[in-house]
């Protein structure tokens, strides 16, 4: 048997979330078969198996975040049968109940004959060893057994016991204060006369549901998925072991194909919220994965590098005409041609006159590191957060090759399949806010770089023709450059920005670089 340990798929990553398993127990897999999809602090990554054989166990459930080095899957020899597993029980779906039963089992190892029942202190010490939330029915052969079995003998009693279990289950009535048990010793003459408190009194008010309503069985990742999708678990019939609700049940409910329990015939209380109305005034979403990495990187950059931002508004009518001519060329028919392509080319050419833009301030070594290559990053917004993949050695690519590389880069980012290696080693970044109709912004420099260019929306605007002095309608955009003022002064930043703007205004001047 071999255990596949969660690897570090990036540069110094410490943890990852199990997003989706691609195999199940009993499957036969080969080396390099994709077995799981994980989310790291940088991207979604599919992990191939380093072993071949039969899947014996999936050691980490979907939705759980584990540190690097944790065993996540067990793989045995081909044809080896997985170890038999006991059917799921209430204990498996309720970890608090399982803890209580273990504590009860440990307590049963004490021989009741060794305890002096006439001594209230001895009895009290034994009661004090009970775990909070422990189910009395699990105590076994103890003093309480003289009064009869602790198991409920009526349907109402069984229902109350289920409500009590739900109160101590995760997500149960945790907002109600649990009253401390009365540990004072009871005189021997009053022990027989004293009657146990009704079971209903042990249940917090929020957990006393109407008869016939039992808290749905579902694992924490399934509950999180249901919360994110707005699915009410109490209205679903589970298809998992012991009627537990699975991810498929939740996803089927979203598509409208899940079986739903019949609604209660009791009239809704006055003022009950409509199902169309939001049920919560606030929701909380954990900060993890790509969003957590982005927040850390932006905070570090904003408070480490002294940012300076400069703007320039430029007439890009000639660039838009060039884009239309390029689209008509046969060799470019299979790639996407856009103003971003012309801007990327202009940035690469302008760096030849201002190499400081493509350098980096190494604080630890107190050196400025000049890069003699351009790894051009393109900021892309994805459902999981902002990612900045980069085109490696973009300065060595032809116009056609650069167009193909940019198209592949953006398509991969939209699909959420960008790999950590594709985001490492960037030297300069372009963020295209124009696709959202935004004119400009003050972008934050990516760590490890010294400048970032913001590309605004291209709109038709009135423009004064410099030759005739007449007002004409032109295609106009705004560029904003943020740079590290520790080693890029205003003269260098302004020269670079002016060169880029000049190339967009008259692409023919590229022959001068």
Short mmCIF file of C-alpha atoms in Angstrom, two decimals, residues 87-489:
data_model
loop_
_atom_site.label_atom_id
_atom_site.label_comp_id
_atom_site.label_asym_id
_atom_site.label_seq_id
_atom_site.Cartn_x
_atom_site.Cartn_y
_atom_site.Cartn_z
CA UNK A 87 -22.05 1.32 7.38
CA UNK A 88 -22.36 4.93 8.38
CA UNK A 89 -24.06 5.48 11.68
CA UNK A 90 -25.27 8.43 13.67
CA UNK A 91 -21.91 8.42 15.43
CA UNK A 92 -20.02 8.99 12.14
CA UNK A 93 -22.19 11.91 11.14
CA UNK A 94 -22.12 13.42 14.62
CA UNK A 95 -18.56 13.65 16.02
CA UNK A 96 -19.75 15.08 19.35
CA UNK A 97 -22.03 12.10 19.87
CA UNK A 98 -19.14 9.80 19.00
CA UNK A 99 -16.98 11.50 21.66
CA UNK A 100 -19.73 11.01 24.20
CA UNK A 101 -20.08 7.31 23.37
CA UNK A 102 -16.31 6.80 23.66
CA UNK A 103 -16.34 8.47 27.04
CA UNK A 104 -19.25 6.25 28.07
CA UNK A 105 -17.39 3.15 26.95
CA UNK A 106 -14.35 4.16 28.96
CA UNK A 107 -16.52 4.75 32.01
CA UNK A 108 -18.12 1.31 31.67
CA UNK A 109 -14.73 -0.25 32.36
CA UNK A 110 -15.18 0.76 36.01
CA UNK A 111 -16.68 -2.12 38.01
CA UNK A 112 -19.84 -0.84 39.72
CA UNK A 113 -19.15 -3.28 42.57
CA UNK A 114 -16.07 -1.26 43.48
CA UNK A 115 -18.15 1.86 44.11
CA UNK A 116 -19.79 2.53 47.43
CA UNK A 117 -23.27 3.66 46.39
CA UNK A 118 -24.08 4.72 49.93
CA UNK A 119 -21.34 7.31 49.72
CA UNK A 120 -22.71 10.40 47.97
CA UNK A 121 -19.21 11.70 47.35
CA UNK A 122 -18.28 8.56 45.43
CA UNK A 123 -21.40 8.81 43.34
CA UNK A 124 -20.80 12.49 42.74
CA UNK A 125 -17.23 11.87 41.60
CA UNK A 126 -18.44 9.33 39.12
CA UNK A 127 -21.07 11.72 37.81
CA UNK A 128 -18.45 14.45 37.54
CA UNK A 129 -16.45 12.30 35.12
CA UNK A 130 -19.28 12.47 32.59
CA UNK A 131 -18.64 14.36 29.38
CA UNK A 132 -20.83 17.38 28.65
CA UNK A 133 -23.52 16.42 26.15
CA UNK A 134 -23.10 12.71 26.83
CA UNK A 135 -26.12 10.55 26.06
CA UNK A 136 -27.26 8.74 29.21
CA UNK A 137 -28.36 5.71 27.22
CA UNK A 138 -24.70 4.83 26.58
CA UNK A 139 -23.64 4.42 30.21
CA UNK A 140 -24.17 0.67 30.34
CA UNK A 141 -24.37 -1.29 33.64
CA UNK A 142 -24.24 1.55 36.15
CA UNK A 143 -26.19 2.69 39.17
CA UNK A 144 -28.87 4.35 37.05
CA UNK A 145 -29.82 1.00 35.56
CA UNK A 146 -31.75 0.09 38.77
CA UNK A 147 -34.48 2.52 37.76
CA UNK A 148 -34.91 0.89 34.39
CA UNK A 149 -33.25 1.26 31.00
CA UNK A 150 -32.18 4.76 30.05
CA UNK A 151 -33.33 4.12 26.49
CA UNK A 152 -36.62 5.88 25.70
CA UNK A 153 -39.59 3.53 25.82
CA UNK A 154 -42.03 5.83 24.00
CA UNK A 155 -42.02 7.53 20.64
CA UNK A 156 -42.07 10.94 22.30
CA UNK A 157 -39.06 10.01 24.40
CA UNK A 158 -37.16 8.81 21.34
CA UNK A 159 -37.95 12.07 19.56
CA UNK A 160 -36.70 14.09 22.50
CA UNK A 161 -33.47 12.11 22.57
CA UNK A 162 -32.92 12.83 18.88
CA UNK A 163 -33.47 16.53 19.55
CA UNK A 164 -30.91 16.39 22.36
CA UNK A 165 -28.36 14.82 20.02
CA UNK A 166 -29.04 17.51 17.43
CA UNK A 167 -28.49 20.22 20.04
CA UNK A 168 -24.90 19.10 20.54
CA UNK A 169 -24.18 18.35 16.88
CA UNK A 170 -22.10 20.81 14.84
CA UNK A 171 -24.32 23.64 13.69
CA UNK A 172 -26.92 22.80 16.30
CA UNK A 173 -28.29 25.09 19.00
CA UNK A 174 -24.90 26.56 19.82
CA UNK A 175 -26.21 30.03 20.48
CA UNK A 176 -28.15 28.93 23.57
CA UNK A 177 -26.31 28.90 26.85
CA UNK A 178 -25.81 25.44 28.28
CA UNK A 179 -26.84 25.39 31.93
CA UNK A 180 -24.26 23.81 34.24
CA UNK A 181 -25.25 20.52 35.83
CA UNK A 182 -26.07 20.46 39.53
CA UNK A 183 -23.15 18.57 41.04
CA UNK A 184 -24.27 18.95 44.68
CA UNK A 185 -24.56 15.59 46.48
CA UNK A 186 -28.08 14.34 47.14
CA UNK A 187 -28.82 12.81 50.57
CA UNK A 188 -29.36 9.06 50.49
CA UNK A 189 -32.90 9.41 51.88
CA UNK A 190 -33.85 11.70 48.96
CA UNK A 191 -32.27 9.67 46.17
CA UNK A 192 -35.22 7.30 45.78
CA UNK A 193 -37.78 10.05 46.05
CA UNK A 194 -36.06 12.36 43.57
CA UNK A 195 -37.31 12.00 40.01
CA UNK A 196 -35.21 12.67 36.93
CA UNK A 197 -35.99 15.94 35.17
CA UNK A 198 -38.02 15.62 31.97
CA UNK A 199 -35.83 15.07 28.92
CA UNK A 200 -37.38 18.10 27.24
CA UNK A 201 -35.88 20.33 29.95
CA UNK A 202 -32.36 19.34 28.84
CA UNK A 203 -32.91 20.59 25.30
CA UNK A 204 -32.28 24.27 24.53
CA UNK A 205 -35.34 26.10 23.26
CA UNK A 206 -33.84 26.56 19.80
CA UNK A 207 -33.34 22.81 19.45
CA UNK A 208 -36.89 21.80 20.46
CA UNK A 209 -38.21 21.24 16.98
CA UNK A 210 -41.76 20.20 16.20
CA UNK A 211 -42.41 16.44 16.18
CA UNK A 212 -41.20 14.67 13.05
CA UNK A 213 -38.47 17.21 12.21
CA UNK A 214 -34.92 15.85 12.62
CA UNK A 215 -31.73 17.68 11.74
CA UNK A 216 -30.48 16.59 8.32
CA UNK A 217 -27.38 14.35 8.24
CA UNK A 218 -24.57 15.84 6.15
CA UNK A 219 -20.83 16.25 6.40
CA UNK A 220 -19.34 19.73 6.94
CA UNK A 221 -18.17 20.14 3.29
CA UNK A 222 -21.68 19.28 2.09
CA UNK A 223 -23.19 21.79 4.53
CA UNK A 224 -20.81 24.48 3.25
CA UNK A 225 -21.71 23.68 -0.36
CA UNK A 226 -25.42 23.90 0.49
CA UNK A 227 -24.91 27.23 2.23
CA UNK A 228 -22.99 28.65 -0.75
CA UNK A 229 -25.71 27.51 -3.18
CA UNK A 230 -28.60 28.55 -0.93
CA UNK A 231 -30.01 25.02 -0.55
CA UNK A 232 -32.05 24.10 2.56
CA UNK A 233 -30.81 20.69 3.72
CA UNK A 234 -33.96 20.02 5.74
CA UNK A 235 -35.90 19.83 2.50
CA UNK A 236 -33.75 17.11 0.91
CA UNK A 237 -33.84 13.33 1.05
CA UNK A 238 -30.32 11.99 1.31
CA UNK A 239 -29.03 9.24 -0.96
CA UNK A 240 -25.93 8.51 1.12
CA UNK A 241 -25.37 5.96 3.90
CA UNK A 242 -28.04 6.06 6.61
CA UNK A 243 -29.90 8.69 4.60
CA UNK A 244 -27.08 11.25 4.76
CA UNK A 245 -27.08 14.05 2.19
CA UNK A 246 -24.27 14.04 -0.38
CA UNK A 247 -22.82 16.68 -2.69
CA UNK A 248 -24.78 15.14 -5.57
CA UNK A 249 -28.02 15.63 -3.63
CA UNK A 250 -27.25 19.32 -3.11
CA UNK A 251 -26.26 19.88 -6.73
CA UNK A 252 -29.35 18.02 -7.90
CA UNK A 253 -31.47 20.27 -5.71
CA UNK A 254 -30.04 23.31 -7.50
CA UNK A 255 -31.00 21.84 -10.88
CA UNK A 256 -34.47 20.99 -9.57
CA UNK A 257 -34.16 17.19 -9.80
CA UNK A 258 -33.79 16.36 -6.13
CA UNK A 259 -36.51 14.66 -4.16
CA UNK A 260 -37.88 17.01 -1.53
CA UNK A 261 -39.62 16.10 1.68
CA UNK A 262 -43.27 16.99 1.86
CA UNK A 263 -43.85 20.38 3.40
CA UNK A 264 -45.35 20.51 6.86
CA UNK A 265 -49.09 21.00 6.89
CA UNK A 266 -48.87 23.33 9.87
CA UNK A 267 -49.61 26.95 8.93
CA UNK A 268 -46.62 29.28 8.79
CA UNK A 269 -46.40 31.67 11.73
CA UNK A 270 -47.41 35.25 11.18
CA UNK A 271 -44.61 37.31 9.72
CA UNK A 272 -42.58 34.27 8.60
CA UNK A 273 -40.01 35.31 5.94
CA UNK A 274 -40.74 34.39 2.37
CA UNK A 275 -38.45 31.86 0.65
CA UNK A 276 -37.81 34.54 -1.96
CA UNK A 277 -36.50 36.94 0.68
CA UNK A 278 -32.90 36.70 1.96
CA UNK A 279 -32.72 34.58 5.10
CA UNK A 280 -29.60 36.22 6.50
CA UNK A 281 -28.65 39.86 6.78
CA UNK A 282 -24.97 38.96 6.64
CA UNK A 283 -22.91 36.11 5.25
CA UNK A 284 -19.26 35.29 5.87
CA UNK A 285 -16.86 33.76 3.39
CA UNK A 286 -13.46 32.40 4.45
CA UNK A 287 -10.46 34.16 2.93
CA UNK A 288 -8.34 31.42 1.44
CA UNK A 289 -6.65 30.21 -1.70
CA UNK A 290 -6.04 32.75 -4.44
CA UNK A 291 -7.85 35.60 -2.64
CA UNK A 292 -5.71 35.14 0.47
CA UNK A 293 -2.52 35.13 -1.58
CA UNK A 294 -3.62 38.22 -3.51
CA UNK A 295 -4.45 40.13 -0.32
CA UNK A 296 -1.08 39.32 1.21
CA UNK A 297 0.85 40.26 -1.92
CA UNK A 298 -0.99 43.55 -2.45
CA UNK A 299 -0.61 44.58 1.19
CA UNK A 300 3.10 43.80 1.12
CA UNK A 301 3.62 45.76 -2.10
CA UNK A 302 1.53 48.78 -1.08
CA UNK A 303 3.39 49.24 2.22
CA UNK A 304 6.87 48.34 0.94
CA UNK A 305 7.27 50.06 -2.42
CA UNK A 306 6.72 53.86 -2.60
CA UNK A 307 4.21 54.07 -5.43
CA UNK A 308 4.02 56.92 -7.94
CA UNK A 309 1.23 56.94 -10.55
CA UNK A 310 1.18 59.02 -13.74
CA UNK A 311 -1.59 59.33 -16.34
CA UNK A 312 -1.69 60.16 -20.02
CA UNK A 313 -4.67 60.44 -22.36
CA UNK A 314 -3.91 59.45 -25.93
CA UNK A 315 -5.59 59.31 -29.33
CA UNK A 316 -5.49 55.65 -30.40
CA UNK A 317 -7.43 55.95 -33.65
CA UNK A 318 -4.42 54.75 -35.64
CA UNK A 319 -4.07 51.75 -33.34
CA UNK A 320 -7.72 50.79 -33.85
CA UNK A 321 -7.22 51.02 -37.62
CA UNK A 322 -4.12 48.82 -37.34
CA UNK A 323 -6.11 46.22 -35.37
CA UNK A 324 -8.70 46.03 -38.14
CA UNK A 325 -5.98 45.56 -40.78
CA UNK A 326 -4.29 42.84 -38.74
CA UNK A 327 -7.56 40.95 -38.35
CA UNK A 328 -7.80 40.77 -42.13
CA UNK A 329 -4.37 39.17 -42.53
CA UNK A 330 -4.35 35.47 -43.35
CA UNK A 331 -1.56 34.51 -40.95
CA UNK A 332 -3.49 35.99 -38.02
CA UNK A 333 -6.92 34.54 -38.74
CA UNK A 334 -6.61 31.87 -36.02
CA UNK A 335 -5.57 34.23 -33.20
CA UNK A 336 -7.41 37.00 -31.40
CA UNK A 337 -6.30 40.48 -32.38
CA UNK A 338 -7.12 43.30 -29.95
CA UNK A 339 -5.74 46.69 -28.88
CA UNK A 340 -4.16 44.84 -25.93
CA UNK A 341 -1.85 43.07 -28.39
CA UNK A 342 -0.61 46.39 -29.80
CA UNK A 343 -0.18 47.78 -26.29
CA UNK A 344 1.84 44.72 -25.22
CA UNK A 345 4.13 45.16 -28.19
CA UNK A 346 4.51 48.88 -27.45
CA UNK A 347 5.46 48.14 -23.82
CA UNK A 348 8.18 45.71 -24.89
CA UNK A 349 9.64 48.22 -27.36
CA UNK A 350 9.51 51.13 -24.89
CA UNK A 351 11.49 49.11 -22.33
CA UNK A 352 14.52 49.24 -24.62
CA UNK A 353 14.83 52.99 -23.94
CA UNK A 354 13.99 52.71 -20.21
CA UNK A 355 15.34 49.37 -18.88
CA UNK A 356 14.73 50.46 -15.28
CA UNK A 357 11.03 49.69 -15.85
CA UNK A 358 11.99 46.03 -16.27
CA UNK A 359 14.14 45.85 -13.12
CA UNK A 360 13.51 45.01 -9.47
CA UNK A 361 14.60 46.49 -6.14
CA UNK A 362 16.16 43.70 -4.02
CA UNK A 363 15.75 45.06 -0.49
CA UNK A 364 17.63 42.24 1.22
CA UNK A 365 20.72 42.55 -0.98
CA UNK A 366 20.37 46.33 -1.45
CA UNK A 367 20.72 45.90 -5.20
CA UNK A 368 18.71 46.76 -8.30
CA UNK A 369 18.29 43.64 -10.44
CA UNK A 370 17.98 44.39 -14.17
CA UNK A 371 16.09 41.75 -16.18
CA UNK A 372 17.35 41.17 -19.72
CA UNK A 373 14.16 39.34 -20.64
CA UNK A 374 10.49 40.32 -20.42
CA UNK A 375 7.97 38.03 -18.73
CA UNK A 376 4.87 40.05 -19.54
CA UNK A 377 2.04 39.56 -17.02
CA UNK A 378 -1.63 40.14 -17.80
CA UNK A 379 -3.88 40.60 -14.77
CA UNK A 380 -7.04 38.50 -15.07
CA UNK A 381 -10.09 38.45 -12.80
CA UNK A 382 -11.43 34.95 -12.11
CA UNK A 383 -14.22 33.64 -9.84
CA UNK A 384 -11.53 32.59 -7.36
CA UNK A 385 -9.70 35.91 -7.32
CA UNK A 386 -7.17 37.93 -9.28
CA UNK A 387 -4.39 36.01 -11.02
CA UNK A 388 -1.47 37.38 -13.06
CA UNK A 389 -0.10 34.77 -15.48
CA UNK A 390 2.75 35.94 -17.68
CA UNK A 391 4.04 35.28 -21.17
CA UNK A 392 7.57 33.97 -20.81
CA UNK A 393 10.24 35.77 -22.89
CA UNK A 394 7.61 37.92 -24.58
CA UNK A 395 10.35 40.15 -26.00
CA UNK A 396 11.61 37.28 -28.18
CA UNK A 397 8.21 36.56 -29.77
CA UNK A 398 6.96 37.81 -33.11
CA UNK A 399 3.66 39.67 -33.36
CA UNK A 400 1.89 36.45 -34.40
CA UNK A 401 3.46 34.42 -31.62
CA UNK A 402 2.65 37.08 -29.03
CA UNK A 403 -0.99 37.15 -30.17
CA UNK A 404 -1.26 33.37 -29.81
CA UNK A 405 0.41 33.43 -26.38
CA UNK A 406 -1.90 36.17 -25.07
CA UNK A 407 -4.97 34.30 -26.33
CA UNK A 408 -3.92 31.05 -24.67
CA UNK A 409 -3.01 32.85 -21.44
CA UNK A 410 -6.37 34.61 -21.08
CA UNK A 411 -8.39 31.50 -22.01
CA UNK A 412 -6.59 29.41 -19.41
CA UNK A 413 -7.12 32.07 -16.76
CA UNK A 414 -10.86 32.30 -17.49
CA UNK A 415 -11.15 28.52 -17.08
CA UNK A 416 -9.37 28.71 -13.71
CA UNK A 417 -6.63 26.35 -14.92
CA UNK A 418 -3.64 28.68 -14.58
CA UNK A 419 -0.75 26.81 -12.97
CA UNK A 420 1.60 28.33 -10.35
CA UNK A 421 4.57 28.13 -12.73
CA UNK A 422 2.69 30.31 -15.24
CA UNK A 423 2.37 33.07 -12.61
CA UNK A 424 5.94 32.96 -11.33
CA UNK A 425 8.78 35.15 -12.51
CA UNK A 426 6.85 38.10 -13.95
CA UNK A 427 8.84 41.28 -14.73
CA UNK A 428 6.10 43.74 -15.81
CA UNK A 429 2.29 43.67 -15.70
CA UNK A 430 -0.57 45.14 -17.73
CA UNK A 431 -4.01 45.37 -16.13
CA UNK A 432 -6.81 45.95 -18.63
CA UNK A 433 -9.61 47.72 -16.74
CA UNK A 434 -11.03 48.99 -20.02
CA UNK A 435 -12.94 45.72 -20.53
CA UNK A 436 -15.14 46.83 -17.60
CA UNK A 437 -15.73 50.28 -19.08
CA UNK A 438 -13.36 51.95 -16.58
CA UNK A 439 -11.27 54.89 -17.79
CA UNK A 440 -8.23 54.50 -15.52
CA UNK A 441 -7.00 53.54 -12.06
CA UNK A 442 -4.01 53.50 -9.71
CA UNK A 443 -2.78 49.89 -9.88
CA UNK A 444 -0.57 48.32 -7.21
CA UNK A 445 2.76 46.86 -8.31
CA UNK A 446 3.09 43.09 -8.14
CA UNK A 447 5.80 41.89 -5.72
CA UNK A 448 9.04 41.19 -7.56
CA UNK A 449 8.36 43.88 -10.17
CA UNK A 450 8.85 47.64 -10.39
CA UNK A 451 5.98 48.89 -12.55
CA UNK A 452 2.45 48.12 -13.73
CA UNK A 453 0.45 49.74 -16.55
CA UNK A 454 -3.31 50.30 -16.37
CA UNK A 455 -5.10 50.23 -19.76
CA UNK A 456 -8.40 52.15 -19.73
CA UNK A 457 -11.48 51.93 -21.92
CA UNK A 458 -11.32 53.14 -25.52
CA UNK A 459 -14.18 55.53 -26.24
CA UNK A 460 -15.21 57.96 -28.94
CA UNK A 461 -14.43 61.47 -27.68
CA UNK A 462 -14.11 64.97 -29.11
CA UNK A 463 -10.45 65.67 -29.85
CA UNK A 464 -8.59 68.72 -31.13
CA UNK A 465 -6.66 67.94 -34.28
CA UNK A 466 -3.14 69.37 -33.78
CA UNK A 467 -2.63 70.14 -37.48
CA UNK A 468 -5.95 71.82 -38.29
CA UNK A 469 -7.07 72.92 -34.85
CA UNK A 470 -10.52 71.49 -35.53
CA UNK A 471 -12.51 69.38 -33.07
CA UNK A 472 -12.97 65.86 -34.42
CA UNK A 473 -14.27 62.56 -33.04
CA UNK A 474 -11.42 60.17 -32.24
CA UNK A 475 -10.80 56.89 -30.38
CA UNK A 476 -9.28 57.93 -27.06
CA UNK A 477 -7.99 56.03 -24.05
CA UNK A 478 -6.14 56.76 -20.78
CA UNK A 479 -3.00 54.98 -19.59
CA UNK A 480 -1.88 55.01 -15.94
CA UNK A 481 1.59 53.85 -14.90
CA UNK A 482 2.48 53.00 -11.28
CA UNK A 483 6.19 52.56 -10.56
CA UNK A 484 8.56 52.05 -7.64
CA UNK A 485 9.98 55.48 -6.84
CA UNK A 486 12.96 54.04 -4.96
CA UNK A 487 14.90 53.51 -8.19
CA UNK A 488 12.61 54.79 -10.97
CA UNK A 489 12.50 58.56 -10.85
#
